[in-house]
mmCIF file of C-alpha atoms in Angstrom:
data_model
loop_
_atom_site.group_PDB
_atom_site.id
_atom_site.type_symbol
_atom_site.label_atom_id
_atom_site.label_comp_id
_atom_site.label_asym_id
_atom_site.label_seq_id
_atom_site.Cartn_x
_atom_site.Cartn_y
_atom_site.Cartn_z
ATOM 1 C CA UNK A 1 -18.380 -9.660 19.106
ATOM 2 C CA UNK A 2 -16.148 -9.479 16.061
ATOM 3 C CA UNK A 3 -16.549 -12.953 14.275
ATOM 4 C CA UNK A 4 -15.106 -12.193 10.505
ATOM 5 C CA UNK A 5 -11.993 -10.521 8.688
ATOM 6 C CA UNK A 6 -11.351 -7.205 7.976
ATOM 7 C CA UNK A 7 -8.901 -6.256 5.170
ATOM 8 C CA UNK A 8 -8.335 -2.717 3.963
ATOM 9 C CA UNK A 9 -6.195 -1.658 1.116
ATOM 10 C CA UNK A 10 -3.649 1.139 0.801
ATOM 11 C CA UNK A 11 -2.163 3.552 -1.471
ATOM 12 C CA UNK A 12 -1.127 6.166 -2.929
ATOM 13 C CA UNK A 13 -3.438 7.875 -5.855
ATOM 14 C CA UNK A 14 -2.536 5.139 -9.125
ATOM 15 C CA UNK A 15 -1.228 2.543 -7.092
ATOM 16 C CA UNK A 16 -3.869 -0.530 -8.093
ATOM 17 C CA UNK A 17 -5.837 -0.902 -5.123
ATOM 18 C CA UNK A 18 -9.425 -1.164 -6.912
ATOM 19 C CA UNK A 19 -8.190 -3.623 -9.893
ATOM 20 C CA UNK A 20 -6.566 -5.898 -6.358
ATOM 21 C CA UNK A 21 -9.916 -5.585 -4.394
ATOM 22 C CA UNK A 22 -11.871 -7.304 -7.222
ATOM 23 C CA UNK A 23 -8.967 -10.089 -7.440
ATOM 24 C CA UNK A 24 -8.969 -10.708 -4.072
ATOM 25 C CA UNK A 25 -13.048 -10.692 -4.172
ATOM 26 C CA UNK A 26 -12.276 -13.216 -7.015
ATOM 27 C CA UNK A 27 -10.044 -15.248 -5.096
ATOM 28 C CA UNK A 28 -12.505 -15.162 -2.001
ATOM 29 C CA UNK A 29 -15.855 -15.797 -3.114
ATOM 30 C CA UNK A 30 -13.947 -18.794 -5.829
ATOM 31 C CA UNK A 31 -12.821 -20.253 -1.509
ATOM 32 C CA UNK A 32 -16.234 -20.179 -0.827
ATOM 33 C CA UNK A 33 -16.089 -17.130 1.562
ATOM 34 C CA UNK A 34 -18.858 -14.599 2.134
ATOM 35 C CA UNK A 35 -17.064 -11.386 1.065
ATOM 36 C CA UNK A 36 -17.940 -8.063 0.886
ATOM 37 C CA UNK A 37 -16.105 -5.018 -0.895
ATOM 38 C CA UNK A 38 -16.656 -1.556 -0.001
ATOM 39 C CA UNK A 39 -14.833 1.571 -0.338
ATOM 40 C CA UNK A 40 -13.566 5.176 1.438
ATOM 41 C CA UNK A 41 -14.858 7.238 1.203
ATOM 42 C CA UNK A 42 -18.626 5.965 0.576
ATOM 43 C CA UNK A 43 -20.048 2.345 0.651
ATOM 44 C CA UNK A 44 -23.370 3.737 1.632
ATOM 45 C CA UNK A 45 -25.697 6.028 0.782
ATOM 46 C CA UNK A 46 -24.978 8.899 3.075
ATOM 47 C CA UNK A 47 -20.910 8.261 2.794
ATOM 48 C CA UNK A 48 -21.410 8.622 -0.944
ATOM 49 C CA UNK A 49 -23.172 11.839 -0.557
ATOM 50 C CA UNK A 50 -20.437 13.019 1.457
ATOM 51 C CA UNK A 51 -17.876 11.279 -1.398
ATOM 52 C CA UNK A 52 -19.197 13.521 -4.087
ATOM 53 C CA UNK A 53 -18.838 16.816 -1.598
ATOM 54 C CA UNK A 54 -14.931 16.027 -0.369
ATOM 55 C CA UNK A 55 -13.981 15.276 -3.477
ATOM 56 C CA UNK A 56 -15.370 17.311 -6.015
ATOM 57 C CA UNK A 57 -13.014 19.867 -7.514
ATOM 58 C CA UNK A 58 -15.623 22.747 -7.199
ATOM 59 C CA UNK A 59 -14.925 22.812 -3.290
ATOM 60 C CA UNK A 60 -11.264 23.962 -3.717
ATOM 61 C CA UNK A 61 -12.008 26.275 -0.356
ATOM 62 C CA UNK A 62 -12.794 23.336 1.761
ATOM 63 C CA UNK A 63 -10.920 24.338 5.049
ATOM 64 C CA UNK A 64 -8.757 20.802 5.731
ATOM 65 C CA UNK A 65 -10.070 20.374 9.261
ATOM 66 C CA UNK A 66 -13.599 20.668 7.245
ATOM 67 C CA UNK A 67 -12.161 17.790 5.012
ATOM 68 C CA UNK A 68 -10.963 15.574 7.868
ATOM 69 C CA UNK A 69 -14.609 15.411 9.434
ATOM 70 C CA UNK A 70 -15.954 15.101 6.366
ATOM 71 C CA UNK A 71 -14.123 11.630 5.908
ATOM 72 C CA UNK A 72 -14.309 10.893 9.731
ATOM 73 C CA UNK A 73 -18.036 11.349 8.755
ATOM 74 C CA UNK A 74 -18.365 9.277 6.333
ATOM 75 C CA UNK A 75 -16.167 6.506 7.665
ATOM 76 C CA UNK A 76 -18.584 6.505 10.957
ATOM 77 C CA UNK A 77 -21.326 6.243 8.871
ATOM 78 C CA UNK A 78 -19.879 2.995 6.887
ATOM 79 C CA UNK A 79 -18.370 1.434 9.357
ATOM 80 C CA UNK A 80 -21.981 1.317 11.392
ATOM 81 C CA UNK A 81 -24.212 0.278 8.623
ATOM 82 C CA UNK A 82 -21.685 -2.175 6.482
ATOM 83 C CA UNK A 83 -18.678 -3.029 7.976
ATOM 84 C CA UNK A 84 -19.429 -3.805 11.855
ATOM 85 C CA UNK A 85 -22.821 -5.892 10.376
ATOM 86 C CA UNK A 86 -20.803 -7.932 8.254
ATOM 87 C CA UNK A 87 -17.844 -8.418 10.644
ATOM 88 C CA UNK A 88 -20.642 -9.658 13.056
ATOM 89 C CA UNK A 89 -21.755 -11.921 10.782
ATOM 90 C CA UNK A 90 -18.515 -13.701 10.612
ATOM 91 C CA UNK A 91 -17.721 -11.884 6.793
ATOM 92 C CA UNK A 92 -14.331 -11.171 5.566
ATOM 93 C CA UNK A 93 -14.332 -7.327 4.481
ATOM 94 C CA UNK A 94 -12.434 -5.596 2.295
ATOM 95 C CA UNK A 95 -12.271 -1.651 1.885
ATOM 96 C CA UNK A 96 -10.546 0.491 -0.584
ATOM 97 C CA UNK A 97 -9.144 2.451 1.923
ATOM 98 C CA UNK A 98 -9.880 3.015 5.687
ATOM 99 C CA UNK A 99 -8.683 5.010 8.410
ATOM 100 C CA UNK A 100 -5.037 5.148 7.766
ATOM 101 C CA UNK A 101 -6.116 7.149 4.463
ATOM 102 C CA UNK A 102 -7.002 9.797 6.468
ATOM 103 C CA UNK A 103 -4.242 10.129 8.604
ATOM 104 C CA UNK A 104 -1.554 10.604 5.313
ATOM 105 C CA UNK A 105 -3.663 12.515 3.560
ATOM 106 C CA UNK A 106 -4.893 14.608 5.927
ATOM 107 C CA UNK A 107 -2.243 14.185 8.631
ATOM 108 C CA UNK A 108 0.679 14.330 6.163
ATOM 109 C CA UNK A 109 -0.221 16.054 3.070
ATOM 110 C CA UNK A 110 -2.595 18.630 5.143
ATOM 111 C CA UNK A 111 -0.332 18.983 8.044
ATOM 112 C CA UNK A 112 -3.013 18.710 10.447
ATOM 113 C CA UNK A 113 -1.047 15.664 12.577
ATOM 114 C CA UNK A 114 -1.047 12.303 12.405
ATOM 115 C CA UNK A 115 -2.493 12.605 15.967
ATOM 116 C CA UNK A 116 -5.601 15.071 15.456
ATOM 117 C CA UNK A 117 -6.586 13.041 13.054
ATOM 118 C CA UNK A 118 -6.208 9.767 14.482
ATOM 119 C CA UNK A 119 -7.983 10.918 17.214
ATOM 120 C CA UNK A 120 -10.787 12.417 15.447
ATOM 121 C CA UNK A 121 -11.383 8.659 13.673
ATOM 122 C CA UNK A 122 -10.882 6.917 17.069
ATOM 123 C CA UNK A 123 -14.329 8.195 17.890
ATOM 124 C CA UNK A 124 -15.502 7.460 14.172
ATOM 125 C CA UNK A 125 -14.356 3.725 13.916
ATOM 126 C CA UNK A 126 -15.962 2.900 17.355
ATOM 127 C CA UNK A 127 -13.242 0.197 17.330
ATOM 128 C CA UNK A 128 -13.164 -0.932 14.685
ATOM 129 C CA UNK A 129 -9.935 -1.431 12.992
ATOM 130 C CA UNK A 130 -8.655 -3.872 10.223
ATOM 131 C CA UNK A 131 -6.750 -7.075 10.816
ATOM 132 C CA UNK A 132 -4.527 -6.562 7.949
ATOM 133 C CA UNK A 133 -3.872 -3.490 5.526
ATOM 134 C CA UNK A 134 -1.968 -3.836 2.474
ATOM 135 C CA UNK A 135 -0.490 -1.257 1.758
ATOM 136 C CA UNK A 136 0.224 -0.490 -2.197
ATOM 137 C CA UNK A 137 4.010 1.312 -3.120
ATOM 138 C CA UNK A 138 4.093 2.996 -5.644
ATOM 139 C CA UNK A 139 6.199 6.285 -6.545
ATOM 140 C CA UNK A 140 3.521 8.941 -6.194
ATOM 141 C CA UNK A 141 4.007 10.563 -9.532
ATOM 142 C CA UNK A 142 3.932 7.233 -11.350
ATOM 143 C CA UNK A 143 0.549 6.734 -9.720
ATOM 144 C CA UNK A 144 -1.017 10.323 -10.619
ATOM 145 C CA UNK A 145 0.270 9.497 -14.387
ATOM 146 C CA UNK A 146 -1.831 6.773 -14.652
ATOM 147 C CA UNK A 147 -4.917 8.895 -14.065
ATOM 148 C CA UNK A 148 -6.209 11.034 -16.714
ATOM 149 C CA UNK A 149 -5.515 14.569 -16.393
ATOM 150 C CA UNK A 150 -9.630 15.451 -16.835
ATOM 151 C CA UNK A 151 -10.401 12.583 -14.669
ATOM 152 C CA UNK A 152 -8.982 13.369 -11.320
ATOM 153 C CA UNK A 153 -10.882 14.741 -8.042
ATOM 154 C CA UNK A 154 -10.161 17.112 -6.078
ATOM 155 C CA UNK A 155 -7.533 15.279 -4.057
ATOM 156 C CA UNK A 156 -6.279 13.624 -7.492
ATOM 157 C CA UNK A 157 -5.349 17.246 -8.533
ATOM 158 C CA UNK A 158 -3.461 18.190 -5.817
ATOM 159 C CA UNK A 159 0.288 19.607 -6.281
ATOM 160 C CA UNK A 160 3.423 17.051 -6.206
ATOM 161 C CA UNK A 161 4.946 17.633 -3.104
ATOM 162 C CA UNK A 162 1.073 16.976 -1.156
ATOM 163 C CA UNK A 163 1.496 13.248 -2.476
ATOM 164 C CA UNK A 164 5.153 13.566 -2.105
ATOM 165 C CA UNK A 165 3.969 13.949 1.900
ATOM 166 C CA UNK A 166 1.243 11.426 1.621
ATOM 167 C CA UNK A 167 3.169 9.059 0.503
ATOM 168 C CA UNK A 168 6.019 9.524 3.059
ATOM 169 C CA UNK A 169 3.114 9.428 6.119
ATOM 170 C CA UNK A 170 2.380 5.721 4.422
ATOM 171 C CA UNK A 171 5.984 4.950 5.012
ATOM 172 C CA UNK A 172 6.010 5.786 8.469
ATOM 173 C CA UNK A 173 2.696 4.423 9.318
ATOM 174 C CA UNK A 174 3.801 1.164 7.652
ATOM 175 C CA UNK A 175 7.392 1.186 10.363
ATOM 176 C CA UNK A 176 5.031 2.078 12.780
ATOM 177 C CA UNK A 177 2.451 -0.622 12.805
ATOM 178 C CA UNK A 178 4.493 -3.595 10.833
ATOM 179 C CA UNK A 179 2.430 -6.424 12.515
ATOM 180 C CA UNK A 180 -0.881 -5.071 10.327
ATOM 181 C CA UNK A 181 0.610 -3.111 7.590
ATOM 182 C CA UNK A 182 2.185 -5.556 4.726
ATOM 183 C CA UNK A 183 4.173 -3.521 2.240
ATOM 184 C CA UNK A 184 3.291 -4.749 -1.464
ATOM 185 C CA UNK A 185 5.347 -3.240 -4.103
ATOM 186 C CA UNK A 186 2.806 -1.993 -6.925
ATOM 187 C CA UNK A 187 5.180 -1.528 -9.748
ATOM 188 C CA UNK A 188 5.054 -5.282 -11.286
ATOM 189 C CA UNK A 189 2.096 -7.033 -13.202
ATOM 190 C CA UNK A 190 -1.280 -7.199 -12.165
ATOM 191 C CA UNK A 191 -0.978 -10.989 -11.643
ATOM 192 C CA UNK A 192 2.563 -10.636 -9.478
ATOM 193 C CA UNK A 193 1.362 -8.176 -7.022
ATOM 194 C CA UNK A 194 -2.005 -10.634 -7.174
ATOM 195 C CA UNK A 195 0.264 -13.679 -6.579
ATOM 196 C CA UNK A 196 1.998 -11.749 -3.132
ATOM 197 C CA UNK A 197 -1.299 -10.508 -1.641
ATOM 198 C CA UNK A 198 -2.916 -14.081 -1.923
ATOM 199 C CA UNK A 199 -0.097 -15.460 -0.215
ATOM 200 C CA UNK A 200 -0.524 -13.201 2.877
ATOM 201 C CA UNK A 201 -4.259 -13.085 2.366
ATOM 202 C CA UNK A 202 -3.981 -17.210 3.095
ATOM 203 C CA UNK A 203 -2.048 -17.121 6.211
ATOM 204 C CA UNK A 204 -4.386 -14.279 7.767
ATOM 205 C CA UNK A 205 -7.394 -16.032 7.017
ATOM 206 C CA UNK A 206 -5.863 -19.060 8.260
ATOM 207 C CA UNK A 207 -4.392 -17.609 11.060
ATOM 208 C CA UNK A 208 -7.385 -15.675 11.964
ATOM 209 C CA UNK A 209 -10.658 -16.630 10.123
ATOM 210 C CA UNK A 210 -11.989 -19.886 12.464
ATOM 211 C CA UNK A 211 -10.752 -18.361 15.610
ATOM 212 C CA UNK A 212 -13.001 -14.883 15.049
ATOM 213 C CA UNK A 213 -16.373 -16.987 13.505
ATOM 214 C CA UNK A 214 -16.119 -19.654 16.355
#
């Protein structure tokens, strides 16, 4: 049985999510709650084997239904050796990224349907789905200037209308699922978009937190 809180973050390519894990770690462990931070794809050692094949820019052939397994993979993988073991411990999670990830970028930007794909994670996730996602706006192009040209992976690189698509899939998964999703508009400060996540980070875990370790 679930006991703890999962969190995952959001985003397009730029838009803050690792610098907000590590405050929200901050924030967490500061409470006095177990925490762990992961991240998508990887978080063990198998998913970061599989990491360093999706995304490496040498792989430009990769077939996109190849690329969707390969996260659905990698994701099964995680979720069974970290995230389920920590949930059952009564943890509160928090992963760069999860499932919905792989339904804009591969769903949107790959055009392989936000259906396919969900499906093909259904099975991978065994369940397993976050209580809350915050999900980072940012305008995509703003977000790939922020990473160095000779720095980004093979998803990074990709041309302006695939994030264009990714970021409009994010939009509608956000409409779709508005009691999880929590919009967070990435263009201020570090310590304003800090400031809005806490505040809905508070009411989940005191909405949720006792009720799933008792």
């Amino acid at each position: 049985m679930k006991k703890g809180v999962f969190i995952s973050l959001e985003g397009p390519d730029g838009s803050g999510k690792s610098t907000q894990l590590t405050q929200m770690k901050m924030l967490l462990d500061k409470k006095g709650y177990n925490c762990v931070a992961t991240r998508e794809p990887g978080g063990t050692v198998i998913s970061e084997k599989i990491r360093g094949l999706v995304l490496d820019k040498e792989y430009s052939e990769m077939d996109c239904r190849t690329e969707a397994l390969l996260y659905a993979a990698a994701r099964a993988q995680h979720v069974a050796e970290v995230i389920k073991p920590a949930l059952e411990r009564g943890d509160v999670v928090i992963c760069d990224r999860f499932v919905d990830s792989s339904i804009v970028y591969q769903g949107y930007g790959r055009k392989l349907s936000r259906e396919k794909v969900a499906a093909i994670n259904e099975f991978a996730i065994a369940g397993c789905m976050p209580d809350m996602t915050f999900l980072f706006k940012l305008d995509p192009e703003i977000g790939k200037s922020r990473i160095e040209a000779g720095t980004r992976d093979r998803l990074e690189s990709e041309l302006t209308e695939f994030h264009s698509e990714v970021f409009r899939g994010y939009e509608e998964m956000e409409k779709l699922y508005p009691s999880r999703i929590v919009g967070i508009d990435a263009g201020g400060s570090v310590d304003e978009i800090h400031s809005k996540v806490a505040w809905h980070l508070e009411m989940l875990l005191k909405e949720k937190y006792d009720a799933c370790r008792y």
